[in-house]
Short mmCIF file of C-alpha atoms in Angstrom, two decimals:
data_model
loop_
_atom_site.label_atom_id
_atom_site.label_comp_id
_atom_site.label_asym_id
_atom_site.label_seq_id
_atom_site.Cartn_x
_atom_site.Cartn_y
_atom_site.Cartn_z
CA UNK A 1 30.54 17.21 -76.92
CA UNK A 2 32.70 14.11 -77.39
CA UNK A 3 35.68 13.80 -75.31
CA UNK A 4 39.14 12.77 -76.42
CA UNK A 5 41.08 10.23 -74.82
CA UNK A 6 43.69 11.74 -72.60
CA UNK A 7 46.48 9.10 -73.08
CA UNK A 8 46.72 6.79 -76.10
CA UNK A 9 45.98 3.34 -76.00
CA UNK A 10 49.81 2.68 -75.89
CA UNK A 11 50.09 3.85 -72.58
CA UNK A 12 47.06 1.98 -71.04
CA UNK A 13 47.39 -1.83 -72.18
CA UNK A 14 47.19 -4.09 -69.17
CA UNK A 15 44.99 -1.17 -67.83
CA UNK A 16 41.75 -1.53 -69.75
CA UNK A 17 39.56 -1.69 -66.78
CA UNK A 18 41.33 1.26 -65.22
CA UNK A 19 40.50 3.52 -68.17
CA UNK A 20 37.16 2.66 -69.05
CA UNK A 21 36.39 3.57 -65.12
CA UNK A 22 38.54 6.55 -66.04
CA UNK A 23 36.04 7.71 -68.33
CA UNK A 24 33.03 6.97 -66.85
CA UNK A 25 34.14 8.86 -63.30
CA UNK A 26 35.53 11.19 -65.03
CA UNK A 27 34.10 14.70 -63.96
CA UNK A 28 34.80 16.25 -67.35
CA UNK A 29 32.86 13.44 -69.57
CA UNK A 30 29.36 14.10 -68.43
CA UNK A 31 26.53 10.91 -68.74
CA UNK A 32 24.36 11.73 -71.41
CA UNK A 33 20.65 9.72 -71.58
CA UNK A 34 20.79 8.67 -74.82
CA UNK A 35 18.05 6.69 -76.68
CA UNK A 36 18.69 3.14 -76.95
CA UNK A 37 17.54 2.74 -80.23
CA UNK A 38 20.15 5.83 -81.47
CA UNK A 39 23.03 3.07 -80.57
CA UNK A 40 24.01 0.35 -83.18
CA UNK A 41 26.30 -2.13 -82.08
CA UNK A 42 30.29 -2.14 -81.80
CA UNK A 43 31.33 -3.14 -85.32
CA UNK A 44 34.42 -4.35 -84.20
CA UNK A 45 32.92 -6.68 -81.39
CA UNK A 46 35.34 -10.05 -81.19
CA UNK A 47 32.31 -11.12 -78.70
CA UNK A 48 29.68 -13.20 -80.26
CA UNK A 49 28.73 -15.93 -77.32
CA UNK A 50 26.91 -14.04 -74.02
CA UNK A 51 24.95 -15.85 -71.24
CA UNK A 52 21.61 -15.51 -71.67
CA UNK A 53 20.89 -16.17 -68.52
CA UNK A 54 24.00 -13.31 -66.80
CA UNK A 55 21.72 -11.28 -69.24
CA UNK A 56 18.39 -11.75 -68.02
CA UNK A 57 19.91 -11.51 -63.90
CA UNK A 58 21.39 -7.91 -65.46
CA UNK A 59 18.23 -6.85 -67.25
CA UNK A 60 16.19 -7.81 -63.80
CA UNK A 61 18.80 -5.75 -61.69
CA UNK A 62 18.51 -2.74 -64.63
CA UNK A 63 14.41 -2.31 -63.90
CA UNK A 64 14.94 -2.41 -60.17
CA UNK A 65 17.77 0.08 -59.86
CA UNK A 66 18.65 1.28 -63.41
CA UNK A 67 21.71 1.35 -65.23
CA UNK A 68 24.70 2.41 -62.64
CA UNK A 69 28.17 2.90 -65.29
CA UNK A 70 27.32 4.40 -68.13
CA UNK A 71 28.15 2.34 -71.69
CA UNK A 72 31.01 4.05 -73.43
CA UNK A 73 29.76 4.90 -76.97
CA UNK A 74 30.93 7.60 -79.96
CA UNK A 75 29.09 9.36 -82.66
CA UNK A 76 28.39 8.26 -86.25
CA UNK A 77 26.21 8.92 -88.84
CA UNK A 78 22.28 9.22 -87.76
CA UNK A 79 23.26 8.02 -84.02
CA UNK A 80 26.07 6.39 -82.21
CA UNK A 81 28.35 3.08 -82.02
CA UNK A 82 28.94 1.48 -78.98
CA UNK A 83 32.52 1.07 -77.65
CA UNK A 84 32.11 -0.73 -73.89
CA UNK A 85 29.26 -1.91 -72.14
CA UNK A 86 27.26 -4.42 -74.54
CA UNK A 87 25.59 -6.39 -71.55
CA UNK A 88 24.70 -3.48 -70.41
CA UNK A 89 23.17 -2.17 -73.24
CA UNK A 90 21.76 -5.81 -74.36
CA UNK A 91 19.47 -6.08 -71.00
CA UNK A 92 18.37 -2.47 -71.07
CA UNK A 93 17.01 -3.54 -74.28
CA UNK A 94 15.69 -7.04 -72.42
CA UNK A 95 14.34 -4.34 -69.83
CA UNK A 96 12.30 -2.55 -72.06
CA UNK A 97 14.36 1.19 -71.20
CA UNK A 98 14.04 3.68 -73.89
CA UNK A 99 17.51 5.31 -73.09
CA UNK A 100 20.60 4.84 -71.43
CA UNK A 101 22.87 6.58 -69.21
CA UNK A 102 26.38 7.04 -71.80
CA UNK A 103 29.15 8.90 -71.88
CA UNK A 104 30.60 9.86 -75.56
CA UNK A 105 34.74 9.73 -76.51
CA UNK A 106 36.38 10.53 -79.64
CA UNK A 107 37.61 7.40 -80.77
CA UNK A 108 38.77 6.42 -83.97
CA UNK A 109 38.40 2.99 -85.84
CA UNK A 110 42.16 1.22 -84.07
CA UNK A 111 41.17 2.72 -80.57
CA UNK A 112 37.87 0.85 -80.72
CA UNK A 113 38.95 -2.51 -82.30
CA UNK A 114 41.78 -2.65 -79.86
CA UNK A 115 39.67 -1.20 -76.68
CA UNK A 116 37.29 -4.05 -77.84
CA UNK A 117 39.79 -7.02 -78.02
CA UNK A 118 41.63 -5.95 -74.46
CA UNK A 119 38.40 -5.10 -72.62
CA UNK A 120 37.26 -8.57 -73.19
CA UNK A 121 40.91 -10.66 -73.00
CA UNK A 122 41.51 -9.10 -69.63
CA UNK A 123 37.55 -10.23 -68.37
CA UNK A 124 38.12 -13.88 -69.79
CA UNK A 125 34.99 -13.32 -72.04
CA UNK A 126 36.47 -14.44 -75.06
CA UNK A 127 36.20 -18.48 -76.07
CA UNK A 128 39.07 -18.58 -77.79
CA UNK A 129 37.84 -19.18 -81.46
CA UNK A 130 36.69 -15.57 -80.78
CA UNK A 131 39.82 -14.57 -79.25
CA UNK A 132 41.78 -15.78 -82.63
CA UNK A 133 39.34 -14.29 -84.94
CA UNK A 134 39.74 -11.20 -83.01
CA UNK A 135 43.14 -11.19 -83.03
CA UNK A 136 42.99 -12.02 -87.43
CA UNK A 137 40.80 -9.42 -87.76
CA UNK A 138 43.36 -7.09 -86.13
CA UNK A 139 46.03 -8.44 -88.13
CA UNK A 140 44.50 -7.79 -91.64
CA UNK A 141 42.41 -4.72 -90.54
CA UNK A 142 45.25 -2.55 -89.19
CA UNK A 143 48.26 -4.72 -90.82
CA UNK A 144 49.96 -5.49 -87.89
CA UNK A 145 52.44 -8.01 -87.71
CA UNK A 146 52.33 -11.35 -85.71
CA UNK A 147 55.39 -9.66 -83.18
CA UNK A 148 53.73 -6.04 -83.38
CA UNK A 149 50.29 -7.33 -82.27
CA UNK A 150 51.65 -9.73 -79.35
CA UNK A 151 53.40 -5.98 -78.14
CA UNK A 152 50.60 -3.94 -78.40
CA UNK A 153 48.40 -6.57 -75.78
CA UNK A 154 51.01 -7.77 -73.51
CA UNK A 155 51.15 -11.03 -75.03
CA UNK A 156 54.20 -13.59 -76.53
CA UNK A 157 54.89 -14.31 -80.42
CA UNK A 158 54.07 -18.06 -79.73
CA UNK A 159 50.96 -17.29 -78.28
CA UNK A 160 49.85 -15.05 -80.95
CA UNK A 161 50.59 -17.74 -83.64
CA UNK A 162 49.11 -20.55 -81.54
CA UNK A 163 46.06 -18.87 -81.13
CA UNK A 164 45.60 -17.91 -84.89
CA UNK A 165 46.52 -21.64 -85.66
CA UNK A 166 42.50 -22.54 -84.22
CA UNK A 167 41.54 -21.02 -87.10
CA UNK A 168 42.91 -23.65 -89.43
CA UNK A 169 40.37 -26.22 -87.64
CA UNK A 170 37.20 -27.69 -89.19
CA UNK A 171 34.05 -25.20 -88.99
CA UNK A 172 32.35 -28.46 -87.03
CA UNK A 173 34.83 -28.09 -84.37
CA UNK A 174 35.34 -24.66 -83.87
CA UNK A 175 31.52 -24.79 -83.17
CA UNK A 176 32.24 -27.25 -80.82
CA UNK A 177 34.86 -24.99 -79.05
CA UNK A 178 32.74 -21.46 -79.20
CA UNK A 179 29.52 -23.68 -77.41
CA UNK A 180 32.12 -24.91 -74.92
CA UNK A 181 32.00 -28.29 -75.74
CA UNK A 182 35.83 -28.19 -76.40
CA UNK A 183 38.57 -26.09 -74.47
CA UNK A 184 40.80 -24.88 -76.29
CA UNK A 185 42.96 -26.76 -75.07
CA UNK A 186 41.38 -29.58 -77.06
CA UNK A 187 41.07 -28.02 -79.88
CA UNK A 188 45.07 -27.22 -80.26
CA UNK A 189 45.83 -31.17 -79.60
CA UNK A 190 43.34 -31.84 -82.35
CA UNK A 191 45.38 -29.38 -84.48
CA UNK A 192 48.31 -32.38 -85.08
CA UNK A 193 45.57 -34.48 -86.81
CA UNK A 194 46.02 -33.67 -90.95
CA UNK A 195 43.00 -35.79 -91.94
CA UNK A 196 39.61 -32.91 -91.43
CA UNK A 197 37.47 -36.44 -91.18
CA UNK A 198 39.55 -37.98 -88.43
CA UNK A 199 39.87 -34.75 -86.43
CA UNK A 200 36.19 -34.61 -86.53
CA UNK A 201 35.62 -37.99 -85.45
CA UNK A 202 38.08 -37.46 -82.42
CA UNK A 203 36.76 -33.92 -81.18
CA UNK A 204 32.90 -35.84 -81.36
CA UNK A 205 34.70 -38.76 -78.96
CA UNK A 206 36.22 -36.13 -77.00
CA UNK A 207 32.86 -34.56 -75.91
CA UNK A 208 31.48 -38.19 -75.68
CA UNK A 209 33.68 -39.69 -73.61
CA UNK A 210 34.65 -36.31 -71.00
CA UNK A 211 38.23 -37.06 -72.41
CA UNK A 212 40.91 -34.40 -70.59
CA UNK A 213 43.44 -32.76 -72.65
CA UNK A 214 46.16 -35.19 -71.62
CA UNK A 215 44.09 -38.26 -73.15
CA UNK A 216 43.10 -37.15 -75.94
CA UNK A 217 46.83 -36.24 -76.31
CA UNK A 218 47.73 -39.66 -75.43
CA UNK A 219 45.22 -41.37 -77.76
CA UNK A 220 46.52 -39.11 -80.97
CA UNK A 221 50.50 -40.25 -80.18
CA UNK A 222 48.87 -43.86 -80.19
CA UNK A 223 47.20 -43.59 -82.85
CA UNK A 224 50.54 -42.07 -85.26
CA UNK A 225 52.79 -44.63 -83.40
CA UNK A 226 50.33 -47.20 -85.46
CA UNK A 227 50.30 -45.83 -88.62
CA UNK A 228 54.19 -45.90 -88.20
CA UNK A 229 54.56 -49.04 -87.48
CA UNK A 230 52.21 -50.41 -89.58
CA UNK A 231 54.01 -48.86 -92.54
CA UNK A 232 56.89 -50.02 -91.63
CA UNK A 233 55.87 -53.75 -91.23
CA UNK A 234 54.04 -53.18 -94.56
CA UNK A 235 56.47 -52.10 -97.30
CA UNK A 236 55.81 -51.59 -100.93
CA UNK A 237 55.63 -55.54 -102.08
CA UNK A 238 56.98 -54.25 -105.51
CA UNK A 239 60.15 -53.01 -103.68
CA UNK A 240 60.73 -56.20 -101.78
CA UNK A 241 61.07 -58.12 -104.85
CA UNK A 242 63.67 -55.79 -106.14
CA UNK A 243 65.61 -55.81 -102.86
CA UNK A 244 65.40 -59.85 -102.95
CA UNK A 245 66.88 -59.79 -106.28
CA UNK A 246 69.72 -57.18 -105.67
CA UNK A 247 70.42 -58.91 -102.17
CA UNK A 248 70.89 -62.50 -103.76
CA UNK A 249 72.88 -60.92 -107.00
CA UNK A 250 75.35 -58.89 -104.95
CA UNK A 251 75.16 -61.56 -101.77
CA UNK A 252 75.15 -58.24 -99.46
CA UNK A 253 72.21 -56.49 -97.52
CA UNK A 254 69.88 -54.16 -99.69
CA UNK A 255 67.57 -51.37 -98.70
CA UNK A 256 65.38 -50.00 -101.55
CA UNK A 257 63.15 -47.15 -100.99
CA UNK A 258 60.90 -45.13 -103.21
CA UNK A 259 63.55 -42.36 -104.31
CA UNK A 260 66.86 -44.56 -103.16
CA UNK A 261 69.21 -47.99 -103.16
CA UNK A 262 71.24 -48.32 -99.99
CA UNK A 263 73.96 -50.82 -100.45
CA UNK A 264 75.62 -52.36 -97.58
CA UNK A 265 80.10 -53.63 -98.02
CA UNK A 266 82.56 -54.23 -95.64
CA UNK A 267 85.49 -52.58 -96.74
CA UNK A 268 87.65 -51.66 -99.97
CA UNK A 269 87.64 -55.21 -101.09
CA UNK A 270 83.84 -56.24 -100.61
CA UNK A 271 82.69 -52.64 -102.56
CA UNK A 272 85.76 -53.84 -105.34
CA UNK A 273 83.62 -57.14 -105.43
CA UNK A 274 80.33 -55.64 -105.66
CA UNK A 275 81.26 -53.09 -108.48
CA UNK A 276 82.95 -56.01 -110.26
CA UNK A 277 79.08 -58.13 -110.37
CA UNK A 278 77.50 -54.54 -111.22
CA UNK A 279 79.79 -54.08 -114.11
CA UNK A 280 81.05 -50.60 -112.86
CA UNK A 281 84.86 -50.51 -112.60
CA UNK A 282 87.28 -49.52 -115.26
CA UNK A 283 88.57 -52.36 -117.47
CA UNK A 284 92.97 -52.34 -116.76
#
């Protein structure tokens, strides 16, 4: 018989660990050997990265001593879905077990995308491309606001939208950041770089070079301090010649720009002589 959750998920965030152990301990959710392959995977897993190798140490510990915590898992059609415990279940599988010790909760579609998403914040498993897509997927899914989703897992507004801003990177480097080639750190500096090629080119010099966050930072701000100043020792040739003209006709300084005309006078008199040579004031 599946077992409700005795207190909603708004009254455990920041607890995750604490009611997962809740469950398993519990002396009124018995374990249950259930047949591995009855169990499909969580649908709303933000995890897609795992060590093989924390796997394979698991799966060698599982065929020794078995499984110790059951996985947390609920029913669905023609079997189960798992909730918590994916290593677990992933080197059972590794270990050649037939069934597994689980325990099974009545939880509905936001209990286990949310359970899912704080389980593995609050264990750092996340690389944080995951993280964001995780936190996108609860966005659109469940149609929670940026400010209603940073409540609901303990975390700030800013965060929230800085982490959903990853998304916005190349595919090539948000590879780069889910194989751990990039922190993520790295990959929000990158984020101020508008051109996809050049961002590319700096994330690949990044992992070349061992750069730290700080000089890659350093080496972007360089890089826009020279495009600035090159444009401005470059300007439009076209406009020049019209600012040499005006300058020499009104024998004043001249600034022309793509959408303006800045005139410079000193005083009443010098603007009365300038709008005298330009033809604009009223005839007495």
């Amino acid at each position: 018989m599946a077992k409700k959750l005795k207190k909603g998920l708004d009254q455990i965030f920041g607890d995750i660990d604490d009611v997962i152990n809740d469950i398993s301990y519990s002396s009124a959710n018995q374990s249950l050997a259930i047949r591995i392959a009855d169990i499909r995977p969580n649908p709303y897993q933000p995890r897609k990265v795992f060590s093989e190798e924390g796997i394979n140490e698991l799966a060698a510990s599982i065929r020794e001593h078995g499984v110790f915590q059951p996985i947390i898992v609920r029913k669905a059609i023609g079997g189960y879905e798992l909730i918590a415990g994916e290593r677990r279940l992933r080197a059972s599988k590794i270990a050649e077990k037939e069934d597994i010790p689980a325990i099974v909760v009545d939880f509905d579609d936001q209990q286990m995308m949310e359970i899912s998403l704080l389980e593995n914040i609050q264990r750092e498993d996340l690389n944080p491309i995951e993280e964001a897509e995780a936190y996108d997927n609860l966005i659109h899914k469940l149609d929670y606001t940026q400010d209603e989703l940073a409540q609901r897992i303990g975390k700030s507004r800013p965060y929230i939208t800085n982490m959903l801003r990853l998304l916005k990177l190349p595919s090539a480097i948000r590879e780069k950041v889910i194989n751990g080639q990039l922190s993520g750190g790295h990959a929000r500096t990158l984020l101020a770089i508008e051109s996809e090629d050049e961002a590319i080119a700096l994330a690949q010099r990044a992992i070349k070079d061992k750069l730290s966050v700080r000089e890659l930072e350093n080496i972007i701000n360089q890089k826009k301090q020279s495009k600035k100043t090159k444009s401005e020792k470059q300007p439009d040739p076209a406009y020049e010649n019209v600012r040499h003209i005006m300058e020499n006709k009104l024998a004043t300084k001249v600034k022309v720009e793509k959408d303006k005309i800045v005139i410079t006078y000193r005083g009443v008199d010098d603007l009365n002589r300038i709008l005298e040579i330009m033809d604009c004031l009223e005839q007495e």
